[in-house]
Amino acid sequence: MSVQAEDVFKKVISHAKEYGFVFQSSEIYDGLSAVYDYGQLGAELKNNIKQYWWKSMVQMHENIVGIDSAIFMHPTTWKASGHVDAFNDPLIDNKDSKKRYRADVLVEDHIEKIRTKVDKEVEKAANRFGESFDADMFKQTNPRVMGYLDKITAIEDRMRTCLENGDLADFKQLIIDEEISDPISGTKNWTDVRQFNLMFSTEMGSVAEGSNKIYLRPETAQGIFVNFLNVQKSGRMKIPFGIAQIGKAFRNEIVARQFIFRMREFEQMEMQFFVKPGTEMEWYESWKNERMAWHMSLGMTADQYRFHDHIKLAHYANAAADIEFKFPFGFKELEGIHSRTDFDLKQHEEHSGKKLQYFDPEENKNYVPYVVETSIGLDRMFLAILSYAYQEETLEDGSERVVLRIPAKLAPYKVAVLPLTKKDGLPEKAREVIDGLKEDFMCQYDEKDAIGRRYRRQDAIGTPFAVTVDHQTLEDNTVTIRERDSMQQDRVAIADLEGIIRRKLKG
Ligand code: ATP
């Protein structure tokens, strides 16, 4: 991470704490590693993201319904899903810094460095050749760039083979051959690569009765799979259809860092879309597009996002892509779109002895549906929004402001109502205005300090609209409404406020 990016990221983290978005869990006991609590504003933002997702996935799709399954599941679920045997990350320690890393992440970071070299060459050439420059052609013909790209492919291929064959010795050799050093100690003094299962376990019932090991779910998807027939039958669902769910998931991550990007307890918003076998690739492409369109609908710019096709497919997938977001520490996975085949349902059929099939009236036969999944981390979406939204601006009069340009529909508070002064009946009038709005929008009342400082406070928590009640209000029942981003103010009738705000939020 560049010094500048690191600086921005640190500021985002301290801003999140200062204004009540995110706190370290059990902070008074010095915190718990990679576990966080959401404060009063964080809880609002998180709920708004959930609602926006739920609305666009469930409410807007006739053929998608939502469920809420338990965190604890029968332990055989995880045997069937492959998590007991295959939900491992390869880990490696540096003997000098004593730091632990995910071996695949080390290699991916190394690849990213080579990619940066490619980008630099392209940029240099673009400057040299001007308008006639064709970046694709350049990449295909420039020997140096071709060398870099071949190297990337070779490293990716070797890593994939290591992971597919479980060849951890060669994985370590890859790290040695590529001369990857520990970013902290700078040395190449590595231990062997080992596998580490990421599931948390606990016991259910009294231990004296015989221990019964159960797991905290590492993904919400399995709660959907085991309920596939319940939902299909009780909801009379016809293929293609989807089941959505939002809920907690738990992973004992090896390297838990980067704030709420990688947590040990987090929340997922997942949707499993059940389709006719053979149609899964069409649906996979269609969901890739639809999910990207969802992100775009929030108004963050397209250059913040990119697709990344997986080189290492999970044990259940036949195609997978990530939607990556440009976090302050670089492009990283925000959401996964996976074509999971009929793997999960077939596994559950086998382990439970129950049929999980769909009778297709058009085909007049039973089959196990194929599944295309969309899976987004709620906390990562939260971080994406917060880090994108955080901006420091110098205003025309030379003063500075920190503004959170959170998409208005997701902002914790939608409206701040501010009496210009604390006297002359303005506070009472402002309370009246709030009473007219608070059933529809989260509102905040603030009468302390000069109006400019109050605007700054609202900017800093991302409130899109500030309504100011002044002396003219008492005469003609109009107020000013100020927009956070443009800082433009308009005078409007109190009676029109609700409609105006509603329209602006929708737009
Ligand atoms: P990564 O490669 O970053 O570990 P993953 O590929 O294991 O992620 P998935 O299993 O595809 O992730 O999970 C779906 C989504 O859940 C991810 O896109 C991410 O947004 C979120 N997610 C996964 N692990 C975590 C975590 N430890 N903390 C926060 N969010 C997570």
XYZ file of C-alpha atoms and ligand atoms in Angstrom:
538
model
C 0.000 0.000 0.000
C 1.384 3.411 -0.871
C 2.003 5.818 1.994
C -0.824 7.997 0.719
C -3.286 5.100 0.530
C -2.225 3.899 3.966
C -2.837 7.364 5.277
C -6.347 7.500 3.774
C -7.144 4.065 5.171
C -5.996 5.066 8.659
C -8.147 8.165 8.467
C -11.182 6.126 7.404
C -10.674 3.776 10.356
C -10.321 6.568 12.900
C -13.258 8.460 11.387
C -15.366 5.294 11.672
C -14.562 5.117 15.355
C -14.828 8.810 16.141
C -18.335 9.115 14.730
C -19.756 5.824 15.970
C -19.661 3.656 12.863
C -17.327 0.852 13.955
C -15.673 -0.011 17.264
C -13.233 -2.736 18.085
C -15.047 -5.536 19.896
C -14.559 -5.593 23.679
C -12.253 -2.627 23.373
C -12.015 -2.077 27.143
C -10.260 -5.462 27.297
C -7.925 -4.414 24.480
C -10.170 -5.879 21.827
C -10.497 -9.246 20.172
C -8.528 -9.780 17.019
C -10.558 -9.299 13.818
C -13.878 -8.904 15.614
C -15.711 -5.582 15.439
C -18.896 -3.962 16.715
C -21.044 -1.546 14.765
C -21.957 1.648 16.584
C -25.050 3.794 16.348
C -24.309 5.083 12.840
C -22.719 1.858 11.640
C -25.823 -0.125 12.562
C -27.956 2.252 10.490
C -25.682 2.090 7.463
C -25.460 -1.679 7.717
C -29.229 -2.043 7.960
C -29.690 0.222 4.962
C -27.283 -1.847 2.879
C -29.154 -5.000 3.911
C -32.499 -3.495 3.006
C -31.252 -2.245 -0.330
C -29.886 -5.679 -1.183
C -32.994 -7.484 0.043
C -35.260 -5.173 -1.864
C -33.384 -5.522 -5.138
C -32.968 -9.288 -4.817
C -36.254 -10.384 -3.213
C -38.832 -7.637 -3.630
C -37.842 -6.861 -7.228
C -37.728 -10.503 -8.365
C -40.957 -12.444 -8.419
C -39.006 -15.694 -8.449
C -36.700 -15.033 -5.492
C -37.755 -15.513 -1.886
C -35.809 -14.964 1.317
C -35.236 -17.150 4.362
C -33.477 -16.899 7.711
C -31.847 -20.186 8.687
C -30.002 -21.011 11.909
C -26.289 -20.542 12.430
C -25.990 -24.014 13.965
C -26.603 -26.852 11.575
C -26.409 -30.618 11.790
C -22.679 -31.454 11.688
C -23.129 -33.752 8.701
C -24.019 -30.634 6.667
C -20.362 -29.642 6.726
C -19.140 -33.100 5.904
C -21.458 -33.123 2.894
C -20.554 -29.607 1.768
C -16.866 -30.468 1.821
C -15.993 -27.921 4.490
C -14.723 -30.492 7.002
C -12.241 -31.892 4.503
C -11.552 -29.047 2.137
C -12.227 -25.681 3.762
C -8.556 -25.073 4.315
C -6.167 -22.285 3.602
C -2.489 -22.948 2.963
C -0.513 -21.124 5.626
C 3.167 -20.303 5.916
C 5.196 -18.581 8.633
C 8.196 -16.362 8.318
C 10.724 -17.565 10.886
C 12.219 -14.117 11.413
C 9.152 -11.920 11.779
C 7.120 -14.818 13.258
C 4.262 -13.564 11.078
C 1.800 -15.969 9.543
C 0.596 -15.576 5.970
C -1.769 -17.254 3.576
C 0.598 -18.746 1.043
C -1.781 -18.077 -1.856
C -2.162 -14.441 -0.834
C 1.622 -14.009 -0.775
C 1.792 -15.343 -4.317
C -1.161 -13.241 -5.458
C 0.440 -10.091 -4.046
C 3.593 -11.006 -5.919
C 1.583 -11.374 -9.144
C -0.033 -8.005 -8.486
C 3.427 -6.438 -8.333
C 4.253 -7.859 -11.763
C 0.915 -6.553 -13.051
C 1.834 -3.105 -11.811
C 4.992 -3.321 -13.930
C 2.844 -4.134 -16.970
C 0.594 -1.165 -16.224
C 3.613 1.115 -15.933
C 4.963 -0.010 -19.321
C 1.553 0.548 -20.904
C 1.274 3.977 -19.345
C 4.740 4.957 -20.538
C 3.970 3.796 -24.063
C 0.594 5.555 -24.052
C 2.327 8.814 -23.210
C 4.886 8.214 -25.954
C 2.476 7.273 -28.746
C -0.386 9.606 -27.906
C -3.833 9.138 -29.416
C -2.965 6.384 -31.873
C -1.931 4.076 -29.008
C -3.552 0.649 -28.916
C -3.005 -0.863 -25.464
C -4.102 -4.387 -26.416
C -1.838 -4.473 -29.436
C 1.049 -3.174 -27.334
C 0.528 -5.909 -24.730
C 0.536 -8.556 -27.442
C 3.720 -7.355 -29.142
C 6.019 -5.615 -26.679
C 8.635 -8.192 -25.629
C 9.076 -6.897 -22.109
C 5.335 -6.821 -21.403
C 4.886 -10.231 -23.021
C 7.602 -11.541 -20.727
C 5.764 -10.218 -17.652
C 2.429 -11.620 -18.795
C 3.945 -15.043 -19.523
C 5.482 -15.022 -16.090
C 2.118 -14.252 -14.481
C 0.481 -17.118 -16.371
C 3.264 -19.508 -15.387
C 2.986 -18.587 -11.689
C -0.808 -18.858 -11.753
C -0.672 -22.243 -13.467
C 1.861 -23.591 -11.008
C -0.109 -22.348 -8.008
C -3.286 -23.898 -9.359
C -1.565 -27.234 -9.863
C -0.150 -27.122 -6.327
C -3.578 -26.411 -4.864
C -5.384 -28.975 -6.986
C -2.869 -31.712 -6.160
C -2.383 -30.646 -2.563
C 1.331 -30.379 -3.343
C 2.370 -28.148 -0.461
C 6.085 -28.854 -0.929
C 5.991 -27.408 -4.425
C 3.915 -24.497 -3.152
C 6.781 -23.622 -0.829
C 9.229 -24.114 -3.698
C 7.185 -21.684 -5.805
C 7.546 -19.056 -3.091
C 11.297 -19.706 -2.938
C 11.739 -19.744 -6.725
C 9.884 -16.455 -7.054
C 12.098 -15.024 -4.305
C 9.077 -13.791 -2.371
C 10.168 -12.160 0.843
C 8.293 -11.303 4.018
C 7.040 -7.713 3.749
C 7.912 -7.205 7.431
C 11.281 -8.881 7.989
C 12.319 -8.711 4.353
C 13.740 -12.244 4.604
C 12.942 -15.435 2.704
C 13.260 -17.639 5.784
C 9.966 -19.561 5.395
C 8.498 -22.589 7.160
C 6.794 -25.343 5.170
C 3.292 -24.668 3.834
C 0.549 -26.336 5.920
C -3.219 -26.623 5.580
C -5.458 -25.051 8.198
C -9.234 -25.591 8.556
C -11.119 -22.345 8.945
C -14.258 -23.571 10.727
C -14.913 -22.725 14.361
C -16.327 -25.606 16.384
C -18.095 -25.919 19.697
C -20.123 -28.537 21.565
C -23.853 -28.851 21.672
C -25.607 -30.172 24.757
C -23.891 -31.176 27.968
C -20.492 -32.652 27.377
C -21.185 -35.398 29.938
C -23.866 -36.782 27.649
C -21.217 -37.387 25.038
C -19.609 -34.598 23.142
C -21.382 -33.550 20.007
C -19.130 -31.315 17.980
C -20.907 -28.736 15.902
C -19.638 -25.887 13.769
C -20.444 -22.223 13.475
C -21.481 -21.907 9.846
C -18.677 -20.592 7.620
C -21.216 -19.542 4.964
C -24.943 -18.999 4.892
C -25.418 -20.936 1.652
C -25.786 -24.374 3.235
C -28.848 -23.222 5.187
C -30.399 -22.516 1.808
C -29.409 -25.841 0.252
C -30.831 -27.962 3.069
C -34.088 -25.996 2.835
C -34.297 -26.191 -0.936
C -37.244 -28.607 -1.027
C -39.023 -27.013 1.946
C -39.092 -23.675 0.167
C -39.773 -25.089 -3.288
C -42.755 -27.123 -2.084
C -44.243 -24.699 0.447
C -43.779 -21.737 -1.925
C -44.740 -23.721 -5.051
C -41.627 -22.334 -6.703
C -40.894 -23.128 -10.333
C -37.404 -23.378 -11.729
C -35.607 -21.053 -12.317
C -35.980 -19.563 -8.835
C -33.799 -18.189 -6.096
C -33.532 -18.284 -2.314
C -31.836 -15.363 -0.594
C -30.525 -14.982 2.915
C -28.619 -12.481 5.034
C -26.804 -13.706 8.104
C -23.692 -14.209 10.164
C -20.850 -16.465 9.113
C -17.701 -17.381 11.007
C -14.202 -18.179 9.795
C -11.060 -18.623 11.804
C -9.047 -16.558 9.335
C -5.295 -17.072 9.453
C -4.433 -13.520 8.693
C -7.102 -11.216 9.960
C -6.241 -7.651 9.152
C -7.367 -4.657 7.160
C -10.074 -3.632 9.587
C -13.506 -5.049 8.690
C -12.273 -6.438 5.360
C -11.358 -9.791 6.853
C -13.142 -10.615 10.065
C -13.611 -13.786 12.061
C -17.311 -13.059 12.541
C -18.986 -11.360 9.612
C -22.189 -11.172 7.649
C -23.011 -12.446 4.188
C -25.813 -11.662 1.775
C -26.192 -14.722 -0.401
C -28.592 -15.871 -3.057
C -28.742 -19.339 -4.550
C -30.434 -19.465 -7.926
C -31.701 -22.938 -8.909
C -31.691 -23.606 -12.648
C -32.187 -26.357 -15.167
C -28.942 -28.297 -15.772
C -27.277 -27.052 -18.936
C -28.547 -23.495 -18.529
C -26.175 -22.589 -15.714
C -23.636 -20.718 -17.845
C -26.293 -18.365 -19.213
C -27.493 -17.680 -15.691
C -23.942 -17.281 -14.444
C -23.310 -14.561 -17.054
C -26.647 -12.972 -16.385
C -26.067 -12.803 -12.612
C -22.559 -11.427 -13.127
C -24.090 -8.574 -15.104
C -26.997 -8.056 -12.779
C -24.824 -7.882 -9.698
C -22.443 -5.414 -11.326
C -25.467 -3.305 -12.292
C -26.550 -3.362 -8.624
C -23.206 -1.904 -7.592
C -23.395 0.713 -10.341
C -26.879 1.707 -9.187
C -25.326 3.078 -6.003
C -23.547 5.735 -8.006
C -19.979 4.769 -7.201
C -17.869 5.135 -10.338
C -17.180 2.208 -12.675
C -13.408 2.511 -12.255
C -13.865 1.399 -8.636
C -14.896 -2.052 -9.808
C -13.531 -4.888 -11.884
C -14.239 -8.560 -12.511
C -11.640 -11.143 -11.629
C -12.089 -14.695 -12.881
C -10.924 -17.321 -10.401
C -7.923 -19.398 -11.261
C -8.402 -21.630 -8.248
C -11.937 -22.962 -8.364
C -13.463 -23.986 -5.062
C -14.284 -27.672 -4.703
C -17.913 -27.018 -5.672
C -17.626 -24.669 -8.655
C -17.332 -24.964 -12.431
C -17.001 -21.225 -12.985
C -16.418 -18.368 -10.595
C -15.695 -14.681 -10.728
C -15.210 -11.991 -8.155
C -16.433 -8.467 -8.298
C -13.439 -6.617 -6.959
C -13.540 -3.180 -5.430
C -10.743 -0.654 -5.283
C -10.257 -0.433 -1.518
C -7.569 1.951 -0.208
C -5.254 -1.089 -0.116
C -5.965 -2.056 -3.734
C -8.475 -4.091 -5.729
C -9.854 -6.903 -3.550
C -12.803 -9.267 -3.608
C -16.101 -7.761 -2.588
C -18.526 -10.283 -4.016
C -18.319 -13.735 -5.558
C -20.499 -15.144 -8.326
C -20.187 -18.902 -8.479
C -21.618 -21.566 -10.691
C -21.842 -24.322 -8.059
C -23.257 -27.040 -10.343
C -25.387 -29.665 -8.573
C -22.538 -30.392 -6.168
C -24.165 -29.269 -2.932
C -27.636 -30.727 -3.480
C -26.155 -34.037 -4.655
C -23.861 -34.193 -1.635
C -26.788 -33.531 0.703
C -28.819 -36.219 -1.068
C -26.011 -38.667 -0.538
C -25.345 -37.829 3.105
C -28.975 -37.497 4.189
C -30.437 -40.285 2.080
C -33.250 -37.885 1.077
C -34.039 -36.904 -2.482
C -33.508 -33.204 -3.246
C -34.982 -33.133 -6.703
C -37.328 -30.993 -8.687
C -40.093 -32.302 -10.895
C -39.987 -30.241 -14.055
C -43.495 -30.245 -15.569
C -42.203 -29.013 -18.931
C -39.616 -31.768 -19.213
C -41.845 -34.227 -17.404
C -38.934 -35.525 -15.328
C -37.088 -35.152 -12.031
C -33.647 -33.663 -11.752
C -31.248 -32.126 -9.256
C -31.076 -28.442 -10.201
C -27.846 -26.590 -10.883
C -27.053 -23.562 -8.784
C -25.643 -20.136 -9.524
C -24.780 -18.235 -6.378
C -24.164 -14.574 -5.667
C -22.384 -13.981 -2.377
C -21.440 -10.597 -1.016
C -19.865 -9.718 2.312
C -21.989 -7.120 4.055
C -19.054 -5.810 6.069
C -16.905 -5.531 2.943
C -19.676 -3.601 1.214
C -19.795 -1.347 4.273
C -16.051 -0.778 4.037
C -16.261 -0.171 0.284
C -18.883 2.509 0.804
C -17.133 4.120 3.736
C -13.710 4.277 2.092
C -15.173 5.565 -1.174
C -17.310 8.100 0.632
C -14.571 9.588 2.801
C -13.305 12.827 1.285
C -11.385 15.809 2.532
C -12.222 18.974 0.650
C -10.968 22.534 0.583
C -13.905 24.855 0.028
C -14.004 28.067 -1.973
C -13.530 30.196 1.144
C -10.388 28.218 1.954
C -11.929 26.270 4.835
C -11.730 22.475 4.994
C -14.400 19.878 5.409
C -14.503 16.123 5.777
C -17.508 14.778 3.957
C -18.862 11.257 3.731
C -20.428 11.011 0.294
C -22.422 7.933 1.207
C -25.058 7.138 -1.467
C -28.017 9.112 -0.132
C -30.357 6.120 0.059
C -27.887 4.302 2.323
C -26.952 7.206 4.585
C -27.559 6.602 8.340
C -29.501 9.847 8.743
C -31.347 11.249 5.770
C -32.221 14.649 7.198
C -30.822 16.976 9.827
C -33.183 19.629 11.100
C -31.397 22.686 12.435
C -32.923 25.802 14.027
C -30.779 28.771 13.053
C -30.719 29.984 16.649
C -31.734 28.535 20.001
C -34.324 31.234 20.660
C -37.326 33.062 19.144
C -39.365 29.871 18.916
C -37.093 28.406 16.223
C -36.335 25.188 18.171
C -40.055 24.555 18.629
C -40.680 25.116 14.923
C -37.789 22.804 14.069
C -39.316 20.086 16.306
C -42.542 20.476 14.372
C -40.671 19.975 11.093
C -38.965 16.879 12.470
C -42.269 15.460 13.688
C -43.577 15.725 10.139
C -40.612 13.820 8.707
C -39.447 11.281 11.240
C -41.958 8.607 10.414
C -40.525 8.414 6.894
C -36.874 9.287 7.340
C -34.161 8.946 9.960
C -33.834 12.516 11.218
C -31.414 14.217 13.548
C -32.030 17.411 15.500
C -29.101 19.677 16.333
C -29.145 23.162 17.834
C -25.663 23.389 19.338
C -22.918 25.642 17.867
C -22.923 27.944 14.864
C -24.806 26.713 11.812
C -21.608 26.243 9.783
C -20.196 23.842 12.362
C -23.440 21.938 12.435
C -23.327 21.532 8.637
C -19.764 20.204 9.006
C -20.904 17.666 11.581
C -23.638 16.415 9.259
C -21.199 16.296 6.331
C -18.883 14.170 8.452
C -21.578 11.546 9.072
C -22.900 11.647 5.515
C -26.350 13.176 6.080
C -27.498 14.106 2.564
C -29.961 16.860 3.497
C -29.902 19.601 6.123
C -33.080 21.561 6.700
C -32.611 24.922 8.392
C -35.409 26.690 10.215
C -34.907 30.471 10.382
C -36.942 33.576 11.142
C -38.560 33.597 7.720
C -39.892 30.122 8.511
C -42.042 31.612 11.249
C -43.556 34.002 8.743
C -44.147 31.868 5.663
C -43.560 28.220 6.619
C -40.590 27.808 4.313
C -37.165 26.381 5.173
C -33.855 26.013 3.395
C -32.743 22.572 2.309
C -29.014 22.124 1.831
C -27.474 19.273 -0.125
C -24.403 17.643 1.356
C -22.482 17.146 -1.893
C -23.103 20.414 -3.746
C -23.740 22.412 -0.567
C -26.414 24.181 -2.595
C -29.351 25.584 -0.633
C -32.916 26.023 -1.836
C -35.858 27.595 -0.104
C -38.892 25.321 -0.078
C -42.262 25.051 1.656
C -42.353 22.793 4.728
C -45.398 21.129 3.187
C -43.293 20.054 0.170
C -40.299 18.725 2.148
C -41.353 15.114 2.373
C -42.032 14.839 -1.356
C -38.809 16.617 -2.285
C -36.657 14.410 -0.061
C -38.407 11.273 -1.241
C -37.815 12.199 -4.889
C -34.170 13.053 -4.306
C -33.571 9.775 -2.467
C -35.132 7.804 -5.268
C -33.156 9.565 -7.964
P -11.337 -14.349 0.467
O -10.674 -14.959 -0.736
O -11.179 -12.860 0.566
O -11.036 -15.063 1.745
P -13.554 -15.989 -0.158
O -13.335 -16.203 -1.621
O -13.170 -17.039 0.789
O -12.897 -14.584 0.281
P -16.357 -16.446 -0.283
O -16.265 -17.746 0.386
O -16.602 -16.403 -1.742
O -15.046 -15.575 0.069
O -17.414 -15.555 0.498
C -18.273 -14.646 -0.148
C -18.079 -13.234 0.353
O -18.067 -13.183 1.775
C -16.760 -12.607 -0.066
O -16.845 -12.056 -1.349
C -16.551 -11.546 0.987
O -17.219 -10.348 0.635
C -17.219 -12.142 2.209
N -16.207 -12.647 3.145
C -15.562 -13.828 3.083
N -14.727 -13.973 4.109
C -14.846 -12.840 4.850
C -14.240 -12.383 6.059
N -13.373 -13.113 6.718
N -14.605 -11.164 6.544
C -15.507 -10.407 5.896
N -16.104 -10.793 4.762
C -15.791 -11.985 4.239
